[in-house]
XYZ file of C-alpha atoms in Angstrom:
228
model
C 79.841 57.648 -62.017
C 80.615 53.927 -61.760
C 76.923 53.218 -61.157
C 75.999 55.301 -64.217
C 78.594 53.580 -66.409
C 77.360 50.145 -65.328
C 73.764 51.191 -66.007
C 74.712 52.361 -69.482
C 76.540 49.102 -70.264
C 73.566 47.170 -68.896
C 71.219 49.009 -71.268
C 73.421 48.075 -74.238
C 73.525 44.447 -73.103
C 69.767 44.278 -72.631
C 69.205 45.809 -76.063
C 71.231 42.964 -77.551
C 69.518 40.195 -75.597
C 72.305 39.628 -73.061
C 71.249 39.202 -69.424
C 74.447 37.998 -67.690
C 77.688 39.990 -67.531
C 80.802 38.212 -66.236
C 81.933 41.353 -64.400
C 83.055 43.269 -62.412
C 86.612 42.459 -61.486
C 86.886 43.237 -57.783
C 90.512 42.106 -57.663
C 92.696 44.497 -55.669
C 95.535 45.549 -57.984
C 98.248 45.089 -55.376
C 101.013 44.110 -57.832
C 101.497 46.389 -60.855
C 103.343 43.539 -62.606
C 100.177 41.465 -62.769
C 99.835 40.454 -66.447
C 96.074 39.943 -66.735
C 93.999 42.247 -64.493
C 95.398 45.707 -65.228
C 92.736 48.344 -65.887
C 89.957 45.859 -65.100
C 90.736 46.507 -61.428
C 89.276 49.532 -59.649
C 92.650 50.109 -57.959
C 95.030 49.081 -55.192
C 92.954 50.178 -52.185
C 90.624 47.394 -50.957
C 88.067 49.880 -49.616
C 87.858 51.805 -52.891
C 87.714 48.597 -54.933
C 84.857 47.441 -52.693
C 82.960 50.731 -53.086
C 83.271 50.811 -56.881
C 82.568 47.100 -57.165
C 79.309 47.540 -55.260
C 78.355 50.536 -57.405
C 78.982 48.523 -60.566
C 77.005 45.532 -59.289
C 74.058 47.719 -58.301
C 74.123 49.645 -61.587
C 74.054 46.378 -63.525
C 71.554 44.495 -61.414
C 69.170 47.416 -60.996
C 68.903 47.294 -64.800
C 68.168 43.554 -64.746
C 71.594 42.227 -65.752
C 73.173 39.520 -63.594
C 76.778 40.039 -62.498
C 79.798 37.953 -61.482
C 82.162 39.447 -58.896
C 85.550 38.011 -59.815
C 88.098 36.391 -59.379
C 87.636 34.934 -55.878
C 89.578 35.185 -53.631
C 91.574 37.723 -55.695
C 93.849 37.498 -58.706
C 95.754 40.763 -59.040
C 98.695 39.801 -56.802
C 99.848 37.117 -59.256
C 102.675 37.742 -61.697
C 101.935 34.678 -63.857
C 99.058 34.298 -66.313
C 96.609 31.503 -65.397
C 95.794 31.112 -69.105
C 99.244 29.558 -69.547
C 100.422 28.474 -66.088
C 99.306 27.937 -62.482
C 100.133 31.104 -60.514
C 100.934 30.914 -56.805
C 100.397 33.659 -54.222
C 102.483 33.083 -51.128
C 101.307 35.572 -48.516
C 100.065 35.173 -44.963
C 96.385 34.361 -44.389
C 95.955 37.709 -42.623
C 97.134 39.530 -45.763
C 94.561 37.705 -47.886
C 91.827 38.617 -45.420
C 92.828 42.277 -45.193
C 93.710 42.874 -48.852
C 91.852 40.448 -51.145
C 88.622 39.648 -49.318
C 86.969 43.032 -48.476
C 85.642 43.680 -52.027
C 84.124 40.192 -52.139
C 82.528 40.632 -48.719
C 81.008 43.895 -49.982
C 79.813 42.188 -53.178
C 78.144 39.427 -51.173
C 76.437 41.967 -48.932
C 75.193 43.734 -52.056
C 73.550 40.525 -53.318
C 75.839 39.904 -56.261
C 74.047 37.302 -58.349
C 77.219 35.254 -58.839
C 80.873 35.044 -57.856
C 83.608 33.807 -60.206
C 86.569 31.739 -59.003
C 90.269 32.152 -59.809
C 92.801 29.568 -61.006
C 95.420 30.562 -58.424
C 97.031 28.711 -55.556
C 96.894 30.650 -52.294
C 99.410 28.743 -50.180
C 98.006 30.120 -46.912
C 94.509 28.881 -47.791
C 95.211 25.675 -49.725
C 98.775 24.802 -50.801
C 97.636 21.949 -53.055
C 94.869 23.212 -55.348
C 93.918 26.453 -57.148
C 90.853 28.203 -55.763
C 88.585 26.874 -58.526
C 89.302 23.295 -57.435
C 89.660 23.898 -53.696
C 86.872 23.001 -51.281
C 88.876 24.761 -48.556
C 88.618 28.049 -50.451
C 85.228 27.751 -52.122
C 83.214 25.720 -49.647
C 84.804 26.434 -46.279
C 85.785 30.080 -46.862
C 83.308 31.511 -49.380
C 80.179 29.483 -48.720
C 80.490 28.609 -45.031
C 82.511 31.440 -43.470
C 81.485 34.367 -45.684
C 77.946 33.052 -46.033
C 77.629 33.326 -49.810
C 74.549 31.503 -51.118
C 74.394 32.625 -54.749
C 75.740 31.014 -57.907
C 79.433 30.156 -57.985
C 80.867 30.157 -61.520
C 84.362 29.035 -62.476
C 86.767 30.971 -64.604
C 87.326 29.300 -67.980
C 88.284 25.669 -67.360
C 90.317 25.385 -70.559
C 92.919 27.687 -68.967
C 96.089 25.883 -67.917
C 95.658 27.042 -64.331
C 92.603 24.760 -64.080
C 92.932 21.928 -66.587
C 96.687 21.711 -67.064
C 97.078 19.081 -64.342
C 93.732 17.261 -64.410
C 92.397 17.741 -67.947
C 89.143 19.546 -68.756
C 86.834 16.802 -67.430
C 88.908 16.229 -64.301
C 88.954 19.952 -63.554
C 85.176 20.124 -64.022
C 84.508 17.313 -61.550
C 86.901 18.789 -59.009
C 85.306 22.231 -59.383
C 81.834 20.816 -58.695
C 83.165 18.911 -55.698
C 84.728 22.147 -54.431
C 81.395 24.002 -54.609
C 81.067 25.393 -58.147
C 77.623 25.572 -59.769
C 78.403 26.767 -63.308
C 81.360 25.626 -65.410
C 82.713 28.282 -67.750
C 84.494 27.271 -70.956
C 86.594 29.339 -73.313
C 85.851 30.228 -76.915
C 87.654 27.243 -78.503
C 86.442 23.615 -78.736
C 83.372 24.361 -76.619
C 81.250 21.499 -77.986
C 84.068 18.975 -77.590
C 84.822 20.173 -74.071
C 81.155 19.985 -73.080
C 81.015 16.360 -74.245
C 84.163 15.536 -72.272
C 82.775 17.202 -69.160
C 79.429 15.398 -69.400
C 81.232 12.077 -69.748
C 83.588 12.883 -66.887
C 80.775 13.933 -64.560
C 78.742 10.813 -65.412
C 81.769 8.620 -64.715
C 82.438 10.372 -61.398
C 78.820 9.756 -60.352
C 78.913 6.088 -61.352
C 82.157 5.595 -59.427
C 80.755 7.295 -56.320
C 83.249 10.173 -56.411
C 80.518 12.737 -57.077
C 77.140 12.739 -55.348
C 74.263 13.554 -57.675
C 72.818 15.631 -54.826
C 75.663 18.110 -55.357
C 74.567 18.546 -58.975
C 70.942 18.923 -57.938
C 71.877 21.637 -55.428
C 73.913 23.438 -58.102
C 70.995 23.181 -60.540
C 68.670 24.681 -57.945
C 70.936 27.694 -57.497
C 71.285 28.128 -61.274
C 67.495 27.894 -61.684
C 67.143 30.653 -59.086
C 69.549 32.833 -61.070
C 67.663 32.056 -64.304
C 64.390 33.066 -62.671
C 66.003 36.290 -61.403
C-alpha cells in the first residue's frame, strides 16, 4: 500500500513538472511529544519504519521522482522544534545505532537518491554541532561508515537549529565542510539568503577555510542526480 501511495503521489508530481520530492521521513517516532514529525513518521518500530521507508522510496523512484530520506540521523526523539531552537538528544551511541539508524541504512541500500540532514545535536555523536554542520556525523558516520555516496541535502538553513549560532552564510559554509552537497532554504528571503551564502562561500574559499575541490565534488554528485 505504501508503494502504491508513493506511486500515486509521484504521478501527480510528474504531471505538474516536479521531479524531486523531499520525502520520506524515515525518523523513528520514539517520543510521542516530538513537536514536528508526528504523522510524517511511519511509526515507533525501526524495522517497520525501514520497510515502509523503502517501499515509499521505491514507489517514488520507480516513477522517476527523486527522493530524500530524512532527517539524518533521526529527528523524532527531540522535544524541541529546530525551526525555533537547537534540540539536543542525549542518548547512548548504541541507542542511536539501534533505534535511529536502521531506516537510513535500509534507504541507502535501496539507492535513495538523496539523504536530508537534521538540525539536532546528538551528544553521543558530536556534542558541539548539529548534524547538518557536523563532519563527525555526516562525513565520518554517513559517508565513510555507512557508505552513502548519493546527494546529501541540508534541512532548511534558515531554521534556528542551523543558522541561529552562525548566521545563514556561516551555516552554509559549515554544512559544505561537513559533507553537504545541496543547501536547502526556506520560503522567506530566498534571494537575499542565496546572495549571502554565495558571498560567504566565496570568502571562505579566498581565506582558505573551504577547498574549492569540495564544491566541485558536491557539484559532481548534484549533476549525477540531475542526470538521473
